[in-house]
């Protein structure tokens, strides 16, 4: 996502929107005033900056408004020459007054979407409850460590809680817990500051490595794992490794059910706490 944001900042900031074409109404369903209003609100507006939080990206339009994009499972923002053929799943097109490359929102499954939103304290309203992710330049590790230790929950639940820290999915959480040698059911209130710091740092490492090796967005990485190829095939220590030897100690990795999904741990490196959080 950070890669996408940088691309938008480089190619779109400073340009003025000339026209908007909505090719699928579902992709602007979050813009409650409708697609005509959506297009009218954008025409003539200059893009000031590209920003991001978690899976949300937005273009600051000035005057307290932003074009917000939620990429969902399959959404992509692409910069394309105006004469490039339309993509099969092109949903929204923004043309610019300079006649240069267009901004295209492509989304096969239409779970994502675009809307024009008011900014409150610099954030689009739907983003206000989303915490920064650990790759964000303004991520405050100490504040998140303190936040996790104040919770009365299990460690993995805290890592997946988007109001504490965003961007850590099931896979990254299991890999980070394995690296930090902590069990997923560890009550957060019993964590030392060093433990909390270690698992968050490990999550950042896993995300950074995956990003470097696997693609341009976290979504792409999930696609990769379903296809059983790429980075995860070679690099996963715990996630999906049920019965395989732990790369650190050789004990078989164990799968346990967790919130209708799975958690993978090494029973030796990540001993179950005496009083696990349910
Ligand atoms: Zn182990």
PDB file of N, CA and C in Angstrom, residues 1-2 4-6 8 50-59 67-71 77 114 124 127:
ATOM      1  N   UNK A   1       0.827  -1.205   0.000  1.00  0.00           N
ATOM      2  CA  UNK A   1       0.000   0.000   0.000  1.00  0.00           C
ATOM      3  C   UNK A   1       0.863   1.258   0.000  1.00  0.00           C
ATOM      4  N   UNK A   2       1.970   1.208   0.740  1.00  0.00           N
ATOM      5  CA  UNK A   2       2.855   2.365   0.750  1.00  0.00           C
ATOM      6  C   UNK A   2       3.440   2.592  -0.642  1.00  0.00           C
ATOM      7  N   UNK A   4       1.912   1.946  -3.432  1.00  0.00           N
ATOM      8  CA  UNK A   4       0.836   2.557  -4.213  1.00  0.00           C
ATOM      9  C   UNK A   4       0.731   4.046  -3.881  1.00  0.00           C
ATOM     10  N   UNK A   5       0.823   4.358  -2.585  1.00  0.00           N
ATOM     11  CA  UNK A   5       0.721   5.757  -2.180  1.00  0.00           C
ATOM     12  C   UNK A   5       1.852   6.589  -2.803  1.00  0.00           C
ATOM     13  N   UNK A   6       3.055   6.063  -2.774  1.00  0.00           N
ATOM     14  CA  UNK A   6       4.185   6.782  -3.354  1.00  0.00           C
ATOM     15  C   UNK A   6       3.972   7.015  -4.852  1.00  0.00           C
ATOM     16  N   UNK A   8       1.113   7.285  -6.391  1.00  0.00           N
ATOM     17  CA  UNK A   8       0.088   8.324  -6.573  1.00  0.00           C
ATOM     18  C   UNK A   8       0.675   9.702  -6.289  1.00  0.00           C
ATOM     19  N   UNK A  50      -1.137  12.640  -1.672  1.00  0.00           N
ATOM     20  CA  UNK A  50      -1.668  11.275  -1.548  1.00  0.00           C
ATOM     21  C   UNK A  50      -1.309  10.771  -0.155  1.00  0.00           C
ATOM     22  N   UNK A  51      -2.308  10.261   0.560  1.00  0.00           N
ATOM     23  CA  UNK A  51      -2.073   9.797   1.922  1.00  0.00           C
ATOM     24  C   UNK A  51      -2.641   8.391   2.089  1.00  0.00           C
ATOM     25  N   UNK A  52      -2.280   7.780   3.212  1.00  0.00           N
ATOM     26  CA  UNK A  52      -2.654   6.388   3.398  1.00  0.00           C
ATOM     27  C   UNK A  52      -2.799   6.082   4.872  1.00  0.00           C
ATOM     28  N   UNK A  53      -3.723   5.214   5.188  1.00  0.00           N
ATOM     29  CA  UNK A  53      -3.748   4.601   6.508  1.00  0.00           C
ATOM     30  C   UNK A  53      -4.323   3.207   6.344  1.00  0.00           C
ATOM     31  N   UNK A  54      -3.577   2.204   6.788  1.00  0.00           N
ATOM     32  CA  UNK A  54      -4.031   0.826   6.600  1.00  0.00           C
ATOM     33  C   UNK A  54      -4.302   0.571   5.132  1.00  0.00           C
ATOM     34  N   UNK A  55      -5.473   0.040   4.846  1.00  0.00           N
ATOM     35  CA  UNK A  55      -5.828  -0.268   3.462  1.00  0.00           C
ATOM     36  C   UNK A  55      -6.523   0.884   2.763  1.00  0.00           C
ATOM     37  N   UNK A  56      -6.626   2.018   3.413  1.00  0.00           N
ATOM     38  CA  UNK A  56      -7.258   3.177   2.790  1.00  0.00           C
ATOM     39  C   UNK A  56      -6.194   4.097   2.194  1.00  0.00           C
ATOM     40  N   UNK A  57      -6.497   4.615   1.018  1.00  0.00           N
ATOM     41  CA  UNK A  57      -5.666   5.640   0.380  1.00  0.00           C
ATOM     42  C   UNK A  57      -6.566   6.824   0.109  1.00  0.00           C
ATOM     43  N   UNK A  58      -6.038   8.021   0.229  1.00  0.00           N
ATOM     44  CA  UNK A  58      -6.860   9.156  -0.197  1.00  0.00           C
ATOM     45  C   UNK A  58      -6.023  10.246  -0.824  1.00  0.00           C
ATOM     46  N   UNK A  59      -6.692  10.970  -1.727  1.00  0.00           N
ATOM     47  CA  UNK A  59      -6.096  12.116  -2.393  1.00  0.00           C
ATOM     48  C   UNK A  59      -6.705  13.357  -1.767  1.00  0.00           C
ATOM     49  N   UNK A  67     -10.625  12.477  -1.935  1.00  0.00           N
ATOM     50  CA  UNK A  67     -11.121  11.308  -2.661  1.00  0.00           C
ATOM     51  C   UNK A  67     -10.550  10.085  -1.955  1.00  0.00           C
ATOM     52  N   UNK A  68     -11.438   9.292  -1.365  1.00  0.00           N
ATOM     53  CA  UNK A  68     -11.011   8.141  -0.572  1.00  0.00           C
ATOM     54  C   UNK A  68     -11.157   6.865  -1.391  1.00  0.00           C
ATOM     55  N   UNK A  69     -10.126   6.032  -1.337  1.00  0.00           N
ATOM     56  CA  UNK A  69     -10.181   4.731  -2.003  1.00  0.00           C
ATOM     57  C   UNK A  69      -9.989   3.631  -0.973  1.00  0.00           C
ATOM     58  N   UNK A  70     -10.931   2.696  -0.987  1.00  0.00           N
ATOM     59  CA  UNK A  70     -10.728   1.468  -0.216  1.00  0.00           C
ATOM     60  C   UNK A  70     -10.561   0.365  -1.234  1.00  0.00           C
ATOM     61  N   UNK A  71      -9.443  -0.333  -1.171  1.00  0.00           N
ATOM     62  CA  UNK A  71      -9.124  -1.271  -2.254  1.00  0.00           C
ATOM     63  C   UNK A  71      -9.790  -2.630  -2.076  1.00  0.00           C
ATOM     64  N   UNK A  77      -5.285   0.879  -7.915  1.00  0.00           N
ATOM     65  CA  UNK A  77      -5.215   2.207  -8.507  1.00  0.00           C
ATOM     66  C   UNK A  77      -4.073   2.150  -9.513  1.00  0.00           C
ATOM     67  N   UNK A 114     -14.704   3.955  -4.216  1.00  0.00           N
ATOM     68  CA  UNK A 114     -14.248   5.337  -4.083  1.00  0.00           C
ATOM     69  C   UNK A 114     -15.387   6.206  -3.547  1.00  0.00           C
ATOM     70  N   UNK A 124     -10.093  11.309   6.495  1.00  0.00           N
ATOM     71  CA  UNK A 124     -11.460  11.080   6.007  1.00  0.00           C
ATOM     72  C   UNK A 124     -12.269  10.385   7.103  1.00  0.00           C
ATOM     73  N   UNK A 127     -12.026   6.718   8.008  1.00  0.00           N
ATOM     74  CA  UNK A 127     -10.686   6.242   8.368  1.00  0.00           C
ATOM     75  C   UNK A 127     -10.350   6.568   9.827  1.00  0.00           C
TER      76      UNK A 127
END
